[in-house]
Short mmCIF file of C-alpha atoms and ligand atoms in Angstrom, two decimals:
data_model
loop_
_atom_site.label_atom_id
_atom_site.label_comp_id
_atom_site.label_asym_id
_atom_site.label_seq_id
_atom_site.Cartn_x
_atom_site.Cartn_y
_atom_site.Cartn_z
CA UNK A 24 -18.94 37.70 171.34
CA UNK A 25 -17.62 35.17 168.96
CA UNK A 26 -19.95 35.13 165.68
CA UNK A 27 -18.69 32.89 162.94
CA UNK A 28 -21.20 32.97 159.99
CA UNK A 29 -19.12 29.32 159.13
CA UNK A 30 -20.73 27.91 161.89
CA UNK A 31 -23.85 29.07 161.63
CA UNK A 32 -24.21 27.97 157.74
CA UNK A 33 -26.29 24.76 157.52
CA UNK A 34 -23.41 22.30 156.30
CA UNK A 35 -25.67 21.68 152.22
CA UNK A 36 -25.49 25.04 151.94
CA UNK A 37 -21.69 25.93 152.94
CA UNK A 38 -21.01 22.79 150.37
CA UNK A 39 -23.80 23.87 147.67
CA UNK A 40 -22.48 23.81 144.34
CA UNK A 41 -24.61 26.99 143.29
CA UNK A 42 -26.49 27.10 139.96
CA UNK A 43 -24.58 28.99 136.96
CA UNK A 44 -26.74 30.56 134.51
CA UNK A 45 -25.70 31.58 131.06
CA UNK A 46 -26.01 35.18 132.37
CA UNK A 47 -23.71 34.10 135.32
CA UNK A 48 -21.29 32.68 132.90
CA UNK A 49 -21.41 36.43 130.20
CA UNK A 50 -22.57 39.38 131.56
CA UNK A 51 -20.91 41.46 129.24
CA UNK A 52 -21.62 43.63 125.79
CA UNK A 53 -21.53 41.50 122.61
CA UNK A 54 -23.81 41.19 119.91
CA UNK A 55 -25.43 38.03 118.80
CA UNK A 56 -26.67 36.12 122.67
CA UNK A 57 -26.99 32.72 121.77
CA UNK A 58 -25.96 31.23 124.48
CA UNK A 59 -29.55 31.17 127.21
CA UNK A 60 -32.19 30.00 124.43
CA UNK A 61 -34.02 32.99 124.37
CA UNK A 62 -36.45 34.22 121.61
CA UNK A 63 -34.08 35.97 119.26
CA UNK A 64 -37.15 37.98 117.55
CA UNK A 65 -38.32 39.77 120.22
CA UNK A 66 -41.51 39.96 122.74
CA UNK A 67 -44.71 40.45 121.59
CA UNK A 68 -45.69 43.13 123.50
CA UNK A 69 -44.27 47.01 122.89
CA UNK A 70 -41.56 46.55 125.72
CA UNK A 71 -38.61 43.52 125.33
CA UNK A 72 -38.74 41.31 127.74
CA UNK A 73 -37.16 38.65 125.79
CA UNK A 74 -33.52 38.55 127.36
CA UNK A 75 -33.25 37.33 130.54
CA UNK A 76 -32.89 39.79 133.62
CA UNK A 77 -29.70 40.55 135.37
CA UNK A 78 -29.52 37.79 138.27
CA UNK A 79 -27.74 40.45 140.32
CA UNK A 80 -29.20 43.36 139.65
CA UNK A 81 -26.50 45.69 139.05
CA UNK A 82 -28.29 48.54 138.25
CA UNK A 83 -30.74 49.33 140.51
CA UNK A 84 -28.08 48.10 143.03
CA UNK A 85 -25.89 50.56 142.16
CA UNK A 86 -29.04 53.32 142.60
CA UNK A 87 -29.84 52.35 145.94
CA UNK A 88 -26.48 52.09 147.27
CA UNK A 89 -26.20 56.24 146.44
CA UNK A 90 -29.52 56.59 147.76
CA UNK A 91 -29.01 54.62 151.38
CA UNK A 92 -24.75 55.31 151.24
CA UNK A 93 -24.25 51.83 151.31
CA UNK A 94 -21.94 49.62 149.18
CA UNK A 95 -23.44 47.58 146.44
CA UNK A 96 -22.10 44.38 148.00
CA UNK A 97 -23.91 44.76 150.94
CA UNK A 98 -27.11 44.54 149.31
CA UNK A 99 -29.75 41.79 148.43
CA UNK A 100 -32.86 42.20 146.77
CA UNK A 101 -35.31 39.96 146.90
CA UNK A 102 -39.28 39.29 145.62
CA UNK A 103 -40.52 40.89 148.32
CA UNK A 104 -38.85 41.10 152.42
CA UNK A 105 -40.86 38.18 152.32
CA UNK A 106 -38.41 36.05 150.00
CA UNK A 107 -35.45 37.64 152.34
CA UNK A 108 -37.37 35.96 155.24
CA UNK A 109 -37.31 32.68 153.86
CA UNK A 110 -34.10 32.76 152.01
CA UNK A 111 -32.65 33.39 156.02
CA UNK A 112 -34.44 30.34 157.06
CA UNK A 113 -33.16 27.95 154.46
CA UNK A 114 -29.42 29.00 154.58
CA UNK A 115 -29.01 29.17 158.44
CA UNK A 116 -31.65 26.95 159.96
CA UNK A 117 -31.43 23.00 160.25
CA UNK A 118 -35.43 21.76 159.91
CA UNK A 119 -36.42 20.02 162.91
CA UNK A 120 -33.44 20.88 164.50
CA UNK A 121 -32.62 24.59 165.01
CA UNK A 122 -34.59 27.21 166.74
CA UNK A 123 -35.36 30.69 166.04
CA UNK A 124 -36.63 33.70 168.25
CA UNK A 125 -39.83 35.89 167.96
CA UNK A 126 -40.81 38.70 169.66
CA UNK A 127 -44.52 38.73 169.57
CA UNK A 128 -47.19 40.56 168.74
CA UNK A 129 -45.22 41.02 165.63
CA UNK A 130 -44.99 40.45 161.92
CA UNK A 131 -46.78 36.96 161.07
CA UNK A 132 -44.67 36.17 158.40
CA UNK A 133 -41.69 35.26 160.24
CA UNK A 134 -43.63 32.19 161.79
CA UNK A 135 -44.88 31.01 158.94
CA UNK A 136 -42.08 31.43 156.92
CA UNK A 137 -40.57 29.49 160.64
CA UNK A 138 -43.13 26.80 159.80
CA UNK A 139 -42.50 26.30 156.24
CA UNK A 140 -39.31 25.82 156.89
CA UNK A 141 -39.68 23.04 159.74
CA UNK A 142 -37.68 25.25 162.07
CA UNK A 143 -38.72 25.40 166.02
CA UNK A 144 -40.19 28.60 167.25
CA UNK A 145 -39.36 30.12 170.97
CA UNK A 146 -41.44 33.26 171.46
CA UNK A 147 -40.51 35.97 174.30
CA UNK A 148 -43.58 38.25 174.25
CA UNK A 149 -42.39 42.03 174.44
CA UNK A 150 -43.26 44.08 177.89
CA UNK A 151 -46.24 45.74 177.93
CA UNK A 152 -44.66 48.96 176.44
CA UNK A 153 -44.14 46.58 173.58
CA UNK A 154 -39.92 46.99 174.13
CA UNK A 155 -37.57 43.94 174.44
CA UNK A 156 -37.62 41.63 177.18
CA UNK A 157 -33.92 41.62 177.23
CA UNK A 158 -33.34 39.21 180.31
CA UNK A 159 -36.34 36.55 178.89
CA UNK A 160 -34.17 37.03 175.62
CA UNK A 161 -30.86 35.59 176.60
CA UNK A 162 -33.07 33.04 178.90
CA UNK A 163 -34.44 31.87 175.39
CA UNK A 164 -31.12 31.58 173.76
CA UNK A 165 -29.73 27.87 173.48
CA UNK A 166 -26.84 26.66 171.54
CA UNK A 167 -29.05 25.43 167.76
CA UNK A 168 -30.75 29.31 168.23
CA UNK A 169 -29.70 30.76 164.87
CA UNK A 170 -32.00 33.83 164.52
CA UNK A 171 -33.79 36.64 166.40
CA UNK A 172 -35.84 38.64 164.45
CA UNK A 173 -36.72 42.27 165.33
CA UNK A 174 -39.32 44.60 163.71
CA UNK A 175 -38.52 48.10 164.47
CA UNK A 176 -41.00 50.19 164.16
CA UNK A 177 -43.20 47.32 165.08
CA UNK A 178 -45.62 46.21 163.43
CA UNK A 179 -48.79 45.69 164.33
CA UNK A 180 -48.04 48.21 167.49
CA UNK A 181 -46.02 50.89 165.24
CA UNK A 182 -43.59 51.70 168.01
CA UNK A 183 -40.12 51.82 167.62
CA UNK A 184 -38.15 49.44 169.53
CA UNK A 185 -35.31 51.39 172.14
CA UNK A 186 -31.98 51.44 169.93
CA UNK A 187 -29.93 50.78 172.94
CA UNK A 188 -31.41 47.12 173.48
CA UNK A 189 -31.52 46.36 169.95
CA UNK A 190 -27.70 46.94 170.51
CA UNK A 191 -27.60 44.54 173.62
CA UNK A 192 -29.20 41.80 171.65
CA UNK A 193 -26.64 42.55 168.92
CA UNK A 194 -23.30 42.60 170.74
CA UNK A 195 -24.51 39.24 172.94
CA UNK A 196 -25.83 37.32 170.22
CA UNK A 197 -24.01 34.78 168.72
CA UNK A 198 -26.28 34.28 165.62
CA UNK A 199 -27.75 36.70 163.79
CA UNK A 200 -30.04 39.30 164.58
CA UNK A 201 -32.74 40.22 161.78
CA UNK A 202 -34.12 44.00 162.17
CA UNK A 203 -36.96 44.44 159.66
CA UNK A 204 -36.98 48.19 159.33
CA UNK A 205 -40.35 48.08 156.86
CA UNK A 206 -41.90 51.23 158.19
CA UNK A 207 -38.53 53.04 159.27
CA UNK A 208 -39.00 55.59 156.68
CA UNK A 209 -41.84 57.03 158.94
CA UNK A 210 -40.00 57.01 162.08
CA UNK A 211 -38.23 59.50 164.39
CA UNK A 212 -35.53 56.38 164.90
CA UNK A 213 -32.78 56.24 162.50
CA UNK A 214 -32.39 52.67 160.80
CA UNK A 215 -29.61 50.61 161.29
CA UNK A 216 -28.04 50.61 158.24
CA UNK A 217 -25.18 53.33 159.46
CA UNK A 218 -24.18 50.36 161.91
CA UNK A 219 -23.80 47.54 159.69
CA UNK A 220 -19.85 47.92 159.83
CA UNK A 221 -19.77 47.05 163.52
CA UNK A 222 -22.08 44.32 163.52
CA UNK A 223 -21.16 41.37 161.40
CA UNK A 224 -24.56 39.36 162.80
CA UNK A 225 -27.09 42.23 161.89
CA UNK A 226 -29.08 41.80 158.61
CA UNK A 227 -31.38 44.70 157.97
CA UNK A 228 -34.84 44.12 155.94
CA UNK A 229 -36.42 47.50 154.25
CA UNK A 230 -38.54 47.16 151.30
CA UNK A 231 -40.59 49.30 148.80
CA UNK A 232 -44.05 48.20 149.23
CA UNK A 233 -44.47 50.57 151.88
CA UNK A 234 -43.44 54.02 151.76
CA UNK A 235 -42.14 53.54 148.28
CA UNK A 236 -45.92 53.24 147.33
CA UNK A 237 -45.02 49.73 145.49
CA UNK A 238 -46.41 46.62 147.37
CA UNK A 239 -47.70 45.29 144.04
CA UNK A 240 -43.89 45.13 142.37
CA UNK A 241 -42.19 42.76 145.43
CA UNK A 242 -38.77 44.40 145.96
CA UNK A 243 -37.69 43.67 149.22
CA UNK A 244 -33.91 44.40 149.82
CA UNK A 245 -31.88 43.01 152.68
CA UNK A 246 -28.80 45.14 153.92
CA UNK A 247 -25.49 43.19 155.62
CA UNK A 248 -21.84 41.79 155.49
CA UNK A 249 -21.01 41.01 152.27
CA UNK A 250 -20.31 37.44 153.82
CA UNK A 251 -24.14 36.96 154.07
CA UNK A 252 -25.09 38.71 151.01
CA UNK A 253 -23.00 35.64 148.98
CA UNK A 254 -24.69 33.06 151.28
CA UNK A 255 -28.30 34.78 149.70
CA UNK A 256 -26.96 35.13 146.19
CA UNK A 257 -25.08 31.64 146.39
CA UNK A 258 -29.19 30.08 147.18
CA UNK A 259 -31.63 32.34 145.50
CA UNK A 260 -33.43 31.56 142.19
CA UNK A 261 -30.79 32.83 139.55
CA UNK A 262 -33.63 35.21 138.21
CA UNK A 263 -35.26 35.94 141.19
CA UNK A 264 -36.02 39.94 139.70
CA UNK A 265 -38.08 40.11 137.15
CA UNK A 266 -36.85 42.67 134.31
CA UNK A 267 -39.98 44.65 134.72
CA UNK A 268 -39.41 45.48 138.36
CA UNK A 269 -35.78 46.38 138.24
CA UNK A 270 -37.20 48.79 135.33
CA UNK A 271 -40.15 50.29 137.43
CA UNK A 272 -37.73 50.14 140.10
CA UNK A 273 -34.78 52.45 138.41
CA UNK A 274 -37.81 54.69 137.78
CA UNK A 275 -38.72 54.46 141.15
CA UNK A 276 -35.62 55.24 142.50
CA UNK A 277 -35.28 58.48 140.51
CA UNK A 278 -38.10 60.04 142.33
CA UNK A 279 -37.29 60.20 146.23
CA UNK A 280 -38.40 63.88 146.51
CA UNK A 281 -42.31 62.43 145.75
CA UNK A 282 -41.87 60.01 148.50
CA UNK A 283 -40.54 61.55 150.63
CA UNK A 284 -43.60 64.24 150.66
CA UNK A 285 -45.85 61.64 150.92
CA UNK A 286 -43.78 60.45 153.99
CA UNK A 287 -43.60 63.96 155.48
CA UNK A 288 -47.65 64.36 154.61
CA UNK A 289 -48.65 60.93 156.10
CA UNK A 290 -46.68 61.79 159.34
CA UNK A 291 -48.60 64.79 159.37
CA UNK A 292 -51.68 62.41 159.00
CA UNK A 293 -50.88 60.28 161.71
CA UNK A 294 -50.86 63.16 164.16
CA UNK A 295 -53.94 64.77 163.48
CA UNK A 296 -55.78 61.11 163.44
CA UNK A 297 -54.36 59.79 166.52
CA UNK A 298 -55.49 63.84 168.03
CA UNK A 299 -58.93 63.35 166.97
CA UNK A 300 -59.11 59.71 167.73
CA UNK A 301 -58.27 60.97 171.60
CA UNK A 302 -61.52 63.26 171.75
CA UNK A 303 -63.32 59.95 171.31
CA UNK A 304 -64.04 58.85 175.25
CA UNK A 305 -64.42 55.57 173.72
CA UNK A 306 -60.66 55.31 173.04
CA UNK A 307 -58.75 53.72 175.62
CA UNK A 308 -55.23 54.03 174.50
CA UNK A 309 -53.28 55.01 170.98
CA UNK A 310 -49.50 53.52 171.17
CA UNK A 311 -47.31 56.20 170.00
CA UNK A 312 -46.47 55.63 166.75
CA UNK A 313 -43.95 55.44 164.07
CA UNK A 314 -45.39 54.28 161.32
CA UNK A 315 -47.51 55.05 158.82
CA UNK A 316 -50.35 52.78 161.32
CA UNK A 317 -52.31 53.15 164.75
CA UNK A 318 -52.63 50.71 166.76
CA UNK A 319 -55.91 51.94 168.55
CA UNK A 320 -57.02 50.15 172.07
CA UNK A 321 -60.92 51.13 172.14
CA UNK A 322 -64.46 49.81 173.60
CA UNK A 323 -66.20 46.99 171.30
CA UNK A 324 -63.59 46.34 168.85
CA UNK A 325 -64.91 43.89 167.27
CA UNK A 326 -68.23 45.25 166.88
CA UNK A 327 -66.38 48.26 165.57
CA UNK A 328 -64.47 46.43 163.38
CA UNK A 329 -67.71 44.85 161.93
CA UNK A 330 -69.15 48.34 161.51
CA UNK A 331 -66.63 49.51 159.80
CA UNK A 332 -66.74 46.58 157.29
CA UNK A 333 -70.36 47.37 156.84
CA UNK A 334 -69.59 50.86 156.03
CA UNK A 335 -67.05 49.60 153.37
CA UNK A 336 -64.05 50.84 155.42
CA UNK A 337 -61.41 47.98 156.41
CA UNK A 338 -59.11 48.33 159.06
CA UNK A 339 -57.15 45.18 160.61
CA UNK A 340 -58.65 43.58 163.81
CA UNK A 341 -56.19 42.73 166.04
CA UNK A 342 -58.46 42.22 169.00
CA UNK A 343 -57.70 39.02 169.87
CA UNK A 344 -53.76 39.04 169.72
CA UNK A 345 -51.40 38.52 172.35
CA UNK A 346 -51.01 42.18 173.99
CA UNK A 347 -53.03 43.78 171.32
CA UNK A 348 -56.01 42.53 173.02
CA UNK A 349 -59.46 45.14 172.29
CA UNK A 350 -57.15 46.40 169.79
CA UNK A 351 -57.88 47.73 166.04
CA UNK A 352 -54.50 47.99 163.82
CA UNK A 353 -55.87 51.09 161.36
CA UNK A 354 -53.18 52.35 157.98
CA UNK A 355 -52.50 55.92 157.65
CA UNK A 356 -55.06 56.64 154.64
CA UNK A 357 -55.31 60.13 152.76
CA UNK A 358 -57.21 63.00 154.33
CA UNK A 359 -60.41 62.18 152.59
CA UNK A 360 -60.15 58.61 154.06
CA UNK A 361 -59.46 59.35 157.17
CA UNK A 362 -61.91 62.24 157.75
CA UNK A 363 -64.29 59.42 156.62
CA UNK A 364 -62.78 56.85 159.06
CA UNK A 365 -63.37 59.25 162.13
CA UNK A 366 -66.62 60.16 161.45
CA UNK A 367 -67.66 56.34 161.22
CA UNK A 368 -65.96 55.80 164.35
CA UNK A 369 -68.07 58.11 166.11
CA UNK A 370 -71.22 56.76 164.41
CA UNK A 371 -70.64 53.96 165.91
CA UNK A 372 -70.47 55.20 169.45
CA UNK A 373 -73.24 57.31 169.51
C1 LIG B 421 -45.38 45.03 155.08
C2 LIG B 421 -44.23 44.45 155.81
C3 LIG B 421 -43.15 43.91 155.12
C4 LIG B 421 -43.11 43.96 153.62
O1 LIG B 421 -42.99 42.75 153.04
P1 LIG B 421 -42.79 42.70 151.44
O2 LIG B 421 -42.69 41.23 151.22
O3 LIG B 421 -41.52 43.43 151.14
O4 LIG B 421 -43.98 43.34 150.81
C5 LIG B 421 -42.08 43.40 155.82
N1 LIG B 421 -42.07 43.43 157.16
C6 LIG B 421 -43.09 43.96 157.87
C7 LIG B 421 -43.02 44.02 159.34
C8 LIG B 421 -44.20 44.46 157.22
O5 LIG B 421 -45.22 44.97 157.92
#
């Protein structure tokens, strides 16, 4: 394999002259700031907000890195996976010129973001067993091919997708390979992130808006080389963290044992739904799952989905997507929820 990130750079962005900010230019202790024309008096609300965040994020950097035993420097964070998404696009992808590969059914964003971006999209469907299709893969590949993104666990099927190909796709790739590990925190799977060292093309996407239990704070973090952690840095908006989520963050981050029972109780969750969703004869197949979903293949989706909005309970209908087809995508909810969910279900087959 012969990856060169040099090469792969879209030639603005290897030659961008980033933006400096006056926190870029002193970010050390002193004690009159007059240098970023910020409000010297204060906020007018009971917390300060009226210094400008650190661009960088040191701190909460320096928290996760203990937390996922992984340098500082190979971490990005960004508003949301979503902004990582993009951020890929714009430094790697040359609009109407470069292509990138999707595995569908999959995340949505990556196409749009795909879109956005002017960037051409080659899709190689997974198998049936929603795995890689590693031979239509490589078919796909052509010399402007810059990305291949790969959710593990999937979403909307919640599988996990088989290590050892994600490792084929790795060592014959030439550009990189995005794994958005989202939902790995429910999954048998180990992530990625132990691996980085020996894959200089592999960027890893986790985030905290799922098992975290923050979707409204957008704190995506990307893991890789430090090579492609300057590229992000080098195009991002300087203050691309707002001060109040790298403070709700820190706080966050000093309470893994809470998550992590809600991780262990959710799992627990899972089982016993996708158990009593099999005593339904109406349910014609639950894909094993590692996430904190169920993707459920059953009679009358759609009408089912319908019910269920009548009933006030909202579960995703993926029905009439590629693969998914008769298929309902329903979250993990808390025992109260789901005990509700089931019952509904059967309602509406009898
Ligand atoms: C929910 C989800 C995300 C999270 O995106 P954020 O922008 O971090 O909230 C990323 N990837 C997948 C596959 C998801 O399902």
């Amino acid at each position: 394999m012969s990856f060169n990130l040099d090469l792969l750079l879209r030639e603005n962005i290897k030659n961008l002259q980033a933006y400096s900010s006056a926190r870029d230019e002193f970010d050390g202790e002193a004690s009159v700031m007059l240098d970023a024309n910020e409000n010297a008096y204060g906020s007018p609300i009971s917390q300060s907000f009226n210094r400008y965040p650190d661009p960088l994020q040191h701190a909460v950097k320096q928290k996760l890195s203990k937390i996922k035993g992984i340098a500082p420097e190979h971490i990005f964070l960004g508003n949301g996976s979503d902004e990582a998404i993009d951020l890929l696009f714009r430094a790697f992808c040359q609009p109407g010129l470069d292509n990138v590969i999707l595995l569908p059914p999959t995340y949505g964003m990556y196409e749009v973001s795909a879109n956005i971006n002017d960037v051409a999209v080659r899709k190689v469907n997974l198998t049936p067993d929603y795995q890689l299709d590693i031979e239509a893969i490589a078919a796909a590949v052509d010399g402007n091919t810059k990305m291949i993104f790969i959710c593990s666990p999937n979403n909307p099927t919640g599988n996990s997708i088989r290590r050892q190909d994600i490792e084929t796709v790795l060592v014959n790739f030439d550009g990189l390979v995005v794994l958005d590990e989202a939902y790995i925190n429910y999954a048998k799977q180990t992530s990625f992130l132990a691996d980085l060292k020996e894959f200089p093309n592999l960027v890893v996407l986790q985030t905290l808006s799922k098992a975290w239990g923050l979707a409204a704070l957008r704190l995506g973090m990307a893991f890789a080389h430090p090579n492609i952690i300057r590229v992000f840095n080098k195009i991002k908006p300087p203050y691309n963290i707002n001060q109040a989520t790298q403070n709700f963050a820190l706080e966050a981050l000093e309470n893994v044992e809470v998550v992590n029972e809600w991780i262990r109780e959710s799992v627990a969750e899972r089982t016993l739904l996708v158990e009593r969703l099999q005593d339904i004869p109406q349910i014609e197949h639950i894909t094993p799952s590692d996430a904190n979903f169920v993707l459920v293949r059953l009679e009358r989706a759609r009408e089912l989905y319908k019910y269920l909005v009548q009933q006030g309970i909202i579960v995703r209908d993926r029905s009439t997507v590629t693969l998914c087809e008769g298929a309902l995508r329903m979250t993990i909810g808390t025992p109260k929820e789901n005990q509700i969910l089931l019952t509904k279900i059967k309602e509406f087959y009898t």
